[in-house]
Amino acid sequence: MVRPPRRVRSCSSGCPAPRRTAISHEQSDAIVFFGATGDLAYKQIFPALQGLLQRHRLDVPIIGVARSGWDLERLRARARESLERHGEVDEEAFAKLSSLLGYIDGDYTDPKTFQRLRKALGDAKRPLHYLAIPPSMFTPVIEGLAGCGCIEGARVIVEKPFGRDLASARELNQVLHRHLSEHDIFRMDHFLGKEPVQNLLYLRFANALLEPIWNAGHVRAVQITMAEEFGVQSRGKFYEEAGAIRDVLQNHLLQVLALLAMEPPSRNASDPVREQQAQLLRAIRPLDRASVVRGQYRGYRDEPGVAPDSGVETYVAAKLAIDSWRWADVPFYIRAGKRLPVTATEVMVEFHRPPLEVFGELVPARSNHLRLRLGPDVRIALGLRIKVGGDQLIGEDVELELANRPPEGRPPYERLLGDAMNGQTDLFARQDTVEAEWRVVDPVVGDDVTPLYEYDAGSWGPPEADQLVGDGGWSDPAPAAASPETTATKA
């Protein structure tokens, strides 16, 4: 009996079902990175390539593609300058990188660019294409690769943000799935490759003592802050296409929230972990105007590449709610901004006070907390109240520091680039996860959806953001060099 072919349903967003082929962990036999002369390549990709050469004996062609009018010698000089500025030059590794490096200069919409790329790839059958370019160019490049036969058997990395809103994210997924299987698509959010962020997953599910208190019965509120002391620097043109909501809230910070609030996975494997992340993100209520404050630092409009009347936010604060039994009525406060007082990413989990204050004190609402510092230093601290010396039962807030160490492990771009080369999807965003994130922020994306407030460089953002949080206000991260005692005083 001949069975009829099984029908493959499309996803709920209407995009075609992903092509289904066997997952392969065969290493990619070439690397192609678009945007080779850009800021991301300069700051992250060249150092990552040198790291792969040093530690993993990388020995495949590396082809840069850009539309800058450069030649190979200028790209090699740019690579050396990148390593001098962002680490150090390992002469042996750099000599190897120079010998593997190639360059194609051409427009991303010109078929001749991709014909030259096809010729440069030679016999490569499993290339890795890294799209380190603005999101508006993803579709032309994917179609260009497909048109010249460069995408068959290939893997593709796309940098966040994945689209500009939910509709464009779905359109991008349609284009990707027209030519690639889901397991050959690597949506890169470098935050997921950071050691402290991975530690959130491990900390939660390797310690049974957290589970009984990790719920609405004991947690009063959660704050996530991503502060940057610097401005947009040379990325003004890119930032005009993104803004803080698209650049960090929709991806970095919602991923951190998912790791904090997700249910336990059945095992440590890619699909069980990512499925729990997706379920949590689907449970977050979409944001509305009343739950978001946008800001722009004074002087942003004077930055190169920025419009003189720009309405793009460099700061965002949001109050989120999760519709689940575990987190019902627990507010999650998220904020991110540039030109703030410090550069730090930190999570503050605030616990309820005892139902009766036995000692009759007026105790700060944030007296009991767990502080998870994700960068630039790594710190885990528990906020407690202890008795001060003397005859009376009077207390003070202190922090018990459980860990305080510099960042460890491989740099995130090196880790993620190596994983993509080997077909390891664990630390990359899945299609349904990306769409769930966009569903949360989509109602507040756009320059004219919510008011834009100015704030002074070096401040903690517009005062209007203070109205989002309840008593206790925002928890401001201390500078990286601050001592535990300074942090305890702030608590």
Coordinates of C-alpha atoms in Angstrom, one line a residue:
M1 CA 0.0 0.0 0.0
V2 CA 1.4 3.4 -1.0
R3 CA 0.8 6.0 1.6
P4 CA 0.0 9.6 0.5
P5 CA 2.7 12.1 1.4
R6 CA 2.3 13.6 4.9
R7 CA 1.1 17.1 4.9
V8 CA 3.4 19.6 6.7
R9 CA 1.5 22.4 8.4
S10 CA 2.7 25.9 8.1
C11 CA 3.3 28.0 11.3
S12 CA 0.5 30.1 12.8
S13 CA 2.1 33.3 11.3
G14 CA 1.4 31.9 7.8
C15 CA 5.1 31.4 6.8
P16 CA 5.9 28.2 4.9
A17 CA 6.9 25.2 7.0
P18 CA 10.7 24.9 7.5
R19 CA 12.4 22.5 5.1
R20 CA 13.1 19.2 7.0
T21 CA 16.5 17.7 6.4
A22 CA 18.7 15.7 8.8
I23 CA 20.6 17.8 11.3
S24 CA 24.3 17.8 10.5
H25 CA 27.1 18.6 12.8
E26 CA 29.6 18.5 10.0
Q27 CA 31.9 21.5 10.3
S28 CA 31.5 24.3 7.8
D29 CA 34.2 24.3 5.2
A30 CA 34.2 28.1 4.5
I31 CA 33.2 31.3 6.3
V32 CA 31.7 34.2 4.4
F33 CA 31.0 37.4 6.4
F34 CA 29.0 40.2 4.9
G35 CA 29.8 43.7 6.3
A36 CA 33.5 42.9 6.4
T37 CA 34.5 46.5 6.7
G38 CA 31.8 47.4 9.3
D39 CA 31.8 48.2 13.0
L40 CA 30.8 44.7 14.1
A41 CA 33.6 43.0 12.1
Y42 CA 36.1 45.5 13.5
K43 CA 35.0 45.0 17.2
Q44 CA 34.0 41.4 17.3
I45 CA 34.4 39.2 14.3
F46 CA 38.1 39.6 13.7
P47 CA 39.0 38.9 17.4
A48 CA 36.6 35.9 17.2
L49 CA 38.3 34.5 14.1
Q50 CA 41.8 34.9 15.7
G51 CA 40.5 33.0 18.8
L52 CA 39.1 30.2 16.7
L53 CA 42.5 30.0 14.9
Q54 CA 44.4 29.9 18.3
R55 CA 42.2 27.4 20.1
H56 CA 40.4 25.4 17.4
R57 CA 42.8 25.1 14.5
L58 CA 40.5 26.8 12.1
D59 CA 41.6 26.1 8.6
V60 CA 39.0 27.1 6.1
P61 CA 38.7 29.9 3.6
I62 CA 37.4 33.2 5.2
I63 CA 35.9 35.5 2.7
G64 CA 34.8 39.1 3.6
V65 CA 32.2 40.8 1.5
A66 CA 31.4 44.6 1.6
R67 CA 30.6 47.5 -0.6
S68 CA 33.3 49.9 0.5
G69 CA 35.6 50.1 -2.5
W70 CA 38.4 48.3 -0.6
D71 CA 40.8 45.6 -1.6
L72 CA 42.3 42.6 0.2
E73 CA 45.3 44.4 1.6
R74 CA 43.2 47.1 3.1
L75 CA 41.0 44.4 4.8
R76 CA 44.1 42.7 6.2
A77 CA 45.3 46.0 7.6
R78 CA 41.8 46.5 9.1
A79 CA 42.0 43.1 10.7
R80 CA 45.3 43.8 12.3
E81 CA 44.1 47.2 13.6
S82 CA 41.0 45.4 15.0
L83 CA 43.1 43.0 16.9
E84 CA 45.4 45.7 18.2
R85 CA 42.4 47.7 19.5
H86 CA 40.3 44.7 20.8
G87 CA 42.8 42.3 22.4
E88 CA 46.2 41.7 21.0
V89 CA 47.8 40.4 17.8
D90 CA 49.0 36.8 17.9
E91 CA 51.5 36.9 15.0
E92 CA 51.3 33.2 14.2
A93 CA 47.5 33.2 14.3
F94 CA 47.3 36.5 12.3
A95 CA 49.6 35.1 9.6
K96 CA 47.3 32.2 9.3
L97 CA 44.3 34.5 9.2
S98 CA 45.9 36.6 6.5
S99 CA 46.6 33.6 4.4
L100 CA 42.9 32.3 4.7
L101 CA 41.4 35.7 4.2
G102 CA 39.8 36.8 0.9
Y103 CA 37.7 39.8 -0.1
I104 CA 34.9 40.6 -2.5
D105 CA 33.9 44.2 -3.0
G106 CA 30.4 44.7 -4.5
D107 CA 26.9 45.8 -4.0
Y108 CA 24.6 43.4 -2.1
T109 CA 21.9 43.8 -4.8
D110 CA 24.2 43.1 -7.7
P111 CA 24.1 39.5 -9.0
K112 CA 27.7 39.9 -10.1
T113 CA 28.8 40.2 -6.5
F114 CA 27.4 36.7 -5.7
Q115 CA 28.8 35.2 -8.9
R116 CA 32.3 36.3 -7.8
L117 CA 31.5 34.8 -4.3
R118 CA 30.5 31.5 -5.9
K119 CA 33.8 31.4 -7.8
A120 CA 35.8 32.3 -4.6
L121 CA 34.1 29.5 -2.6
G122 CA 35.5 26.9 -5.0
D123 CA 34.7 23.4 -3.9
A124 CA 33.2 24.4 -0.5
K125 CA 29.9 22.5 0.1
R126 CA 29.0 23.6 3.6
P127 CA 29.8 27.3 3.8
L128 CA 28.7 29.5 6.8
H129 CA 27.4 32.9 5.7
Y130 CA 27.4 35.5 8.5
L131 CA 25.2 38.5 7.8
A132 CA 26.8 41.3 9.9
I133 CA 24.8 43.9 8.0
P134 CA 21.7 46.0 8.7
P135 CA 18.4 44.1 8.9
S136 CA 17.1 45.9 5.8
M137 CA 19.8 44.0 3.7
F138 CA 19.0 40.5 5.0
T139 CA 16.5 39.6 2.3
P140 CA 18.6 40.9 -0.7
V141 CA 21.6 39.0 0.5
I142 CA 19.7 35.7 1.1
E143 CA 18.1 36.0 -2.3
G144 CA 21.4 36.8 -3.9
L145 CA 23.0 33.8 -2.3
A146 CA 20.2 31.5 -3.5
G147 CA 20.3 33.0 -7.0
C148 CA 24.0 32.0 -7.5
G149 CA 23.9 28.6 -5.8
C150 CA 25.7 29.6 -2.7
I151 CA 23.0 28.6 -0.2
E152 CA 22.5 24.9 -1.0
G153 CA 24.0 23.0 2.0
A154 CA 24.9 26.3 3.7
R155 CA 24.3 27.7 7.2
V156 CA 23.4 31.3 7.7
I157 CA 23.9 33.6 10.8
V158 CA 21.7 36.6 11.0
E159 CA 22.5 39.3 13.6
K160 CA 19.8 40.7 15.8
P161 CA 17.5 42.6 15.5
F162 CA 15.6 40.0 13.5
G163 CA 13.4 42.3 11.6
R164 CA 12.0 45.7 12.6
D165 CA 8.7 44.5 14.0
L166 CA 6.6 41.3 14.1
A167 CA 5.5 41.6 10.5
S168 CA 9.0 42.0 9.1
A169 CA 10.3 39.2 11.4
R170 CA 7.7 36.9 9.9
E171 CA 8.6 38.1 6.4
L172 CA 12.3 37.4 7.1
N173 CA 11.5 33.9 8.4
Q174 CA 9.6 33.3 5.2
V175 CA 12.6 34.2 3.1
L176 CA 15.0 32.1 5.3
H177 CA 12.7 29.1 5.2
R178 CA 12.2 29.3 1.5
H179 CA 15.9 28.3 1.1
L180 CA 17.0 26.8 4.5
S181 CA 16.0 24.4 7.1
E182 CA 15.4 25.8 10.6
H183 CA 18.5 24.0 12.0
D184 CA 20.7 25.8 9.4
I185 CA 19.5 29.2 10.5
F186 CA 21.5 30.8 13.4
R187 CA 19.8 33.9 14.8
M188 CA 22.7 35.4 16.8
D189 CA 22.1 37.3 20.0
H190 CA 25.6 37.5 21.5
F191 CA 24.1 37.9 25.0
L192 CA 23.3 34.2 25.0
G193 CA 26.9 33.4 24.5
K194 CA 28.1 35.2 27.6
E195 CA 29.2 33.1 30.5
P196 CA 27.2 35.0 33.2
V197 CA 24.0 34.7 31.2
Q198 CA 24.5 31.0 30.7
N199 CA 25.1 30.8 34.5
L200 CA 21.5 32.0 35.0
L201 CA 20.2 28.8 33.6
Y202 CA 22.7 26.7 35.6
L203 CA 22.1 28.6 38.9
R204 CA 18.4 28.2 38.7
F205 CA 18.2 24.5 37.9
A206 CA 21.4 23.2 39.6
N207 CA 20.3 24.4 43.1
A208 CA 17.1 23.0 44.7
L209 CA 17.1 25.7 47.4
L210 CA 15.9 28.3 44.9
E211 CA 12.8 26.5 43.6
P212 CA 10.6 26.8 46.7
I213 CA 10.9 30.6 46.8
W214 CA 11.1 31.3 43.1
N215 CA 7.4 32.3 42.6
A216 CA 4.8 34.9 43.3
G217 CA 4.4 33.8 46.9
H218 CA 7.9 35.0 47.8
V219 CA 9.1 37.3 45.0
R220 CA 7.9 40.8 45.2
A221 CA 9.4 42.2 42.0
V222 CA 12.2 41.6 39.5
Q223 CA 14.4 44.4 38.0
I224 CA 16.7 44.0 35.0
T225 CA 19.0 46.9 34.2
M226 CA 21.4 47.2 31.3
A227 CA 23.3 50.4 31.6
E228 CA 26.0 51.8 29.3
E229 CA 28.1 54.7 30.1
F230 CA 29.0 55.4 26.5
G231 CA 26.8 56.7 23.7
V232 CA 26.2 55.4 20.2
Q233 CA 29.8 56.1 19.2
S234 CA 30.3 55.4 15.5
R235 CA 27.0 53.5 15.2
G236 CA 24.7 56.4 14.7
K237 CA 23.4 55.3 11.3
F238 CA 22.7 51.8 12.6
Y239 CA 21.1 53.1 15.8
E240 CA 18.7 55.2 13.7
E241 CA 17.3 51.9 12.3
A242 CA 17.1 50.3 15.7
G243 CA 16.8 52.3 18.9
A244 CA 16.9 50.8 22.4
I245 CA 13.7 48.8 22.1
R246 CA 14.8 47.0 18.9
D247 CA 18.5 46.9 19.9
V248 CA 18.4 45.4 23.4
L249 CA 14.9 45.1 24.9
Q250 CA 13.3 42.9 22.2
N251 CA 16.3 40.4 22.3
H252 CA 18.9 40.7 25.0
L253 CA 16.7 41.6 27.9
L254 CA 13.7 39.4 27.1
Q255 CA 16.1 36.5 26.8
V256 CA 17.5 37.3 30.3
L257 CA 13.9 37.5 31.6
A258 CA 13.1 34.1 30.0
L259 CA 16.1 32.4 31.7
L260 CA 15.1 33.9 35.0
A261 CA 11.4 33.0 34.8
M262 CA 11.1 29.9 32.6
E263 CA 10.0 26.5 33.9
P264 CA 12.6 23.7 34.3
P265 CA 13.5 21.9 31.1
S266 CA 13.4 18.1 31.1
R267 CA 17.1 17.9 30.3
N268 CA 20.1 19.9 29.3
A269 CA 19.6 19.9 25.5
S270 CA 18.8 22.5 22.9
D271 CA 15.1 21.8 22.2
P272 CA 13.9 21.3 25.8
V273 CA 15.6 24.5 27.0
R274 CA 14.5 26.6 24.0
E275 CA 10.9 25.2 24.3
Q276 CA 10.6 26.4 27.9
Q277 CA 12.0 29.8 26.9
A278 CA 9.4 30.1 24.1
Q279 CA 6.6 29.1 26.5
L280 CA 7.6 31.8 29.0
L281 CA 7.9 34.5 26.3
R282 CA 4.4 33.6 25.0
A283 CA 3.0 34.2 28.5
I284 CA 4.3 37.8 28.7
R285 CA 1.6 40.3 28.0
P286 CA 2.2 42.7 25.1
L287 CA 3.4 46.1 26.2
D288 CA 1.1 49.2 26.1
R289 CA 1.8 52.9 26.2
A290 CA 1.2 53.1 29.9
S291 CA 3.9 50.5 30.6
V292 CA 6.8 52.1 28.6
V293 CA 8.9 55.2 29.0
R294 CA 11.3 56.2 26.2
G295 CA 14.2 58.6 26.5
Q296 CA 16.9 60.2 24.4
Y297 CA 20.1 61.7 25.8
R298 CA 20.8 65.3 25.1
G299 CA 23.4 65.5 22.3
Y300 CA 22.3 62.3 20.5
R301 CA 21.1 64.3 17.6
D302 CA 24.6 65.7 17.1
E303 CA 26.1 62.3 16.7
P304 CA 27.4 61.4 13.2
G305 CA 24.7 59.6 11.2
V306 CA 21.8 60.7 13.4
A307 CA 19.0 62.8 12.0
P308 CA 18.7 66.3 13.5
D309 CA 15.1 65.7 14.4
S310 CA 15.5 62.0 15.4
G311 CA 12.8 60.5 17.4
V312 CA 14.8 57.3 18.2
E313 CA 15.1 56.3 21.8
T314 CA 18.5 55.7 23.5
Y315 CA 16.7 54.7 26.7
V316 CA 13.7 52.5 27.5
A317 CA 12.1 51.4 30.7
A318 CA 9.2 48.9 30.7
K319 CA 6.9 47.2 33.2
L320 CA 6.0 43.6 32.1
A321 CA 3.6 41.0 33.4
I322 CA 3.7 37.3 33.0
D323 CA 0.4 35.4 32.9
S324 CA 1.3 32.2 34.7
W325 CA 0.6 30.7 38.0
R326 CA 4.2 31.0 39.1
W327 CA 4.5 34.8 38.3
A328 CA 0.9 36.1 38.6
D329 CA 1.0 39.8 39.8
V330 CA 4.8 39.9 40.0
P331 CA 6.0 43.0 38.1
F332 CA 9.1 42.6 36.0
Y333 CA 10.8 46.0 35.4
I334 CA 13.3 46.3 32.6
R335 CA 15.4 49.3 31.6
A336 CA 18.3 49.9 29.2
G337 CA 20.0 53.1 28.2
K338 CA 23.1 54.8 26.8
R339 CA 25.1 57.6 28.5
L340 CA 24.1 56.4 32.0
P341 CA 26.4 56.7 35.0
V342 CA 27.9 53.3 34.7
T343 CA 28.3 50.3 32.3
A344 CA 26.7 47.3 34.0
T345 CA 24.1 44.7 33.5
E346 CA 22.4 43.5 36.7
V347 CA 19.3 41.5 37.9
M348 CA 17.7 42.4 41.2
V349 CA 15.2 39.8 42.6
E350 CA 13.3 41.4 45.4
F351 CA 11.6 39.2 48.0
H352 CA 8.6 39.9 50.2
R353 CA 9.2 41.0 53.7
P354 CA 7.9 38.8 56.5
P355 CA 4.1 39.1 57.0
L356 CA 4.7 40.6 60.5
E357 CA 7.6 43.0 61.3
V358 CA 8.2 41.6 64.8
F359 CA 10.7 44.3 65.8
G360 CA 8.5 47.2 64.7
E361 CA 11.0 48.7 62.3
L362 CA 10.4 50.6 59.1
V363 CA 12.4 48.3 56.8
P364 CA 13.2 49.2 53.2
A365 CA 11.1 47.2 50.7
R366 CA 14.2 45.8 49.0
S367 CA 15.8 44.6 52.3
N368 CA 15.7 40.9 51.2
H369 CA 17.0 40.3 47.7
L370 CA 19.2 38.3 45.3
R371 CA 21.5 40.4 43.2
L372 CA 22.9 38.8 40.0
R373 CA 25.6 40.9 38.4
L374 CA 26.1 39.9 34.7
G375 CA 28.8 42.3 33.7
P376 CA 31.3 43.7 33.3
D377 CA 32.2 41.9 36.6
V378 CA 30.3 38.8 37.8
R379 CA 28.8 39.0 41.2
I380 CA 26.1 37.0 43.1
A381 CA 24.9 38.6 46.4
L382 CA 22.1 37.9 48.9
G383 CA 20.5 40.8 50.7
L384 CA 19.7 40.1 54.4
R385 CA 18.9 42.1 57.5
I386 CA 21.1 41.6 60.6
K387 CA 21.2 43.1 64.1
V388 CA 23.5 46.0 64.8
G389 CA 25.6 45.9 67.9
G390 CA 24.1 47.2 71.1
D391 CA 21.3 46.5 73.6
Q392 CA 18.4 47.1 71.3
L393 CA 17.0 44.8 68.6
I394 CA 17.7 47.1 65.7
G395 CA 18.9 45.9 62.3
E396 CA 20.7 47.0 59.2
D397 CA 20.7 45.8 55.6
V398 CA 23.8 43.9 54.4
E399 CA 24.8 41.8 51.4
L400 CA 26.3 38.3 51.7
E401 CA 28.5 38.1 48.7
L402 CA 28.4 34.6 47.3
A403 CA 30.6 35.1 44.2
N404 CA 32.7 38.0 42.9
R405 CA 34.9 37.2 40.0
P406 CA 36.1 38.6 36.6
P407 CA 34.4 37.4 33.5
E408 CA 35.6 33.9 32.4
G409 CA 35.3 31.6 29.4
R410 CA 35.5 32.3 25.7
P411 CA 34.3 35.6 24.4
P412 CA 30.7 35.2 23.2
Y413 CA 31.3 35.9 19.5
E414 CA 34.1 33.3 19.4
R415 CA 31.9 30.7 21.2
L416 CA 28.8 31.4 19.0
L417 CA 30.8 31.5 15.7
G418 CA 32.4 28.2 16.6
D419 CA 29.0 26.6 17.5
A420 CA 27.5 27.8 14.2
M421 CA 30.3 26.2 12.3
N422 CA 29.6 22.9 13.9
G423 CA 25.8 23.1 13.6
Q424 CA 25.2 23.6 17.4
T425 CA 22.0 25.5 17.8
D426 CA 21.7 25.6 21.6
L427 CA 22.7 29.3 22.1
F428 CA 20.8 30.7 19.1
A429 CA 17.2 32.0 19.0
R430 CA 14.5 29.8 17.5
Q431 CA 11.9 31.2 15.1
D432 CA 9.0 30.9 17.5
T433 CA 11.0 32.6 20.3
V434 CA 11.8 35.6 18.0
E435 CA 8.2 36.0 17.1
A436 CA 7.1 35.7 20.7
E437 CA 9.6 38.5 21.6
W438 CA 8.3 40.8 18.9
R439 CA 4.7 40.1 20.0
V440 CA 5.6 41.6 23.4
V441 CA 7.2 44.9 22.1
D442 CA 5.3 45.3 18.8
P443 CA 2.6 47.6 20.2
V444 CA 5.2 50.2 21.4
V445 CA 7.6 50.1 18.4
G446 CA 7.9 53.3 16.5
D447 CA 8.9 56.9 17.0
D448 CA 5.4 58.2 17.4
V449 CA 3.8 55.5 19.6
T450 CA 4.9 56.8 23.0
P451 CA 6.4 60.2 24.1
L452 CA 10.1 60.7 24.0
Y453 CA 11.7 62.4 27.0
E454 CA 15.2 64.0 27.0
Y455 CA 17.7 63.2 29.8
D456 CA 21.1 64.4 30.7
A457 CA 24.1 62.3 29.9
G458 CA 25.4 60.8 33.1
S459 CA 22.0 60.6 34.7
W460 CA 19.8 57.5 35.2
G461 CA 17.5 58.5 32.4
P462 CA 14.3 60.6 32.3
P463 CA 12.5 61.1 35.7
E464 CA 9.3 59.8 34.1
A465 CA 10.7 56.3 34.3
D466 CA 10.5 56.4 38.1
Q467 CA 6.7 56.4 37.8
L468 CA 6.8 52.8 36.5
V469 CA 8.2 51.3 39.6
G470 CA 6.6 51.1 43.0
D471 CA 8.0 51.9 46.4
G472 CA 11.8 51.5 46.6
G473 CA 12.4 52.9 43.1
W474 CA 14.9 51.5 40.7
S475 CA 17.9 49.6 41.9
D476 CA 20.9 51.4 40.4
P477 CA 24.0 49.2 39.7
A478 CA 27.2 50.3 41.4
P479 CA 30.3 50.8 39.3
A480 CA 32.4 47.7 38.6
A481 CA 35.2 48.9 40.9
A482 CA 32.9 49.4 43.9
S483 CA 33.5 47.3 46.9
P484 CA 31.0 45.0 48.4
E485 CA 30.6 47.4 51.3
T486 CA 29.5 50.2 48.9
T487 CA 27.0 47.8 47.3
A488 CA 25.6 46.9 50.7
T489 CA 25.1 50.5 51.6
K490 CA 23.1 51.0 48.4
A491 CA 20.9 48.1 49.2

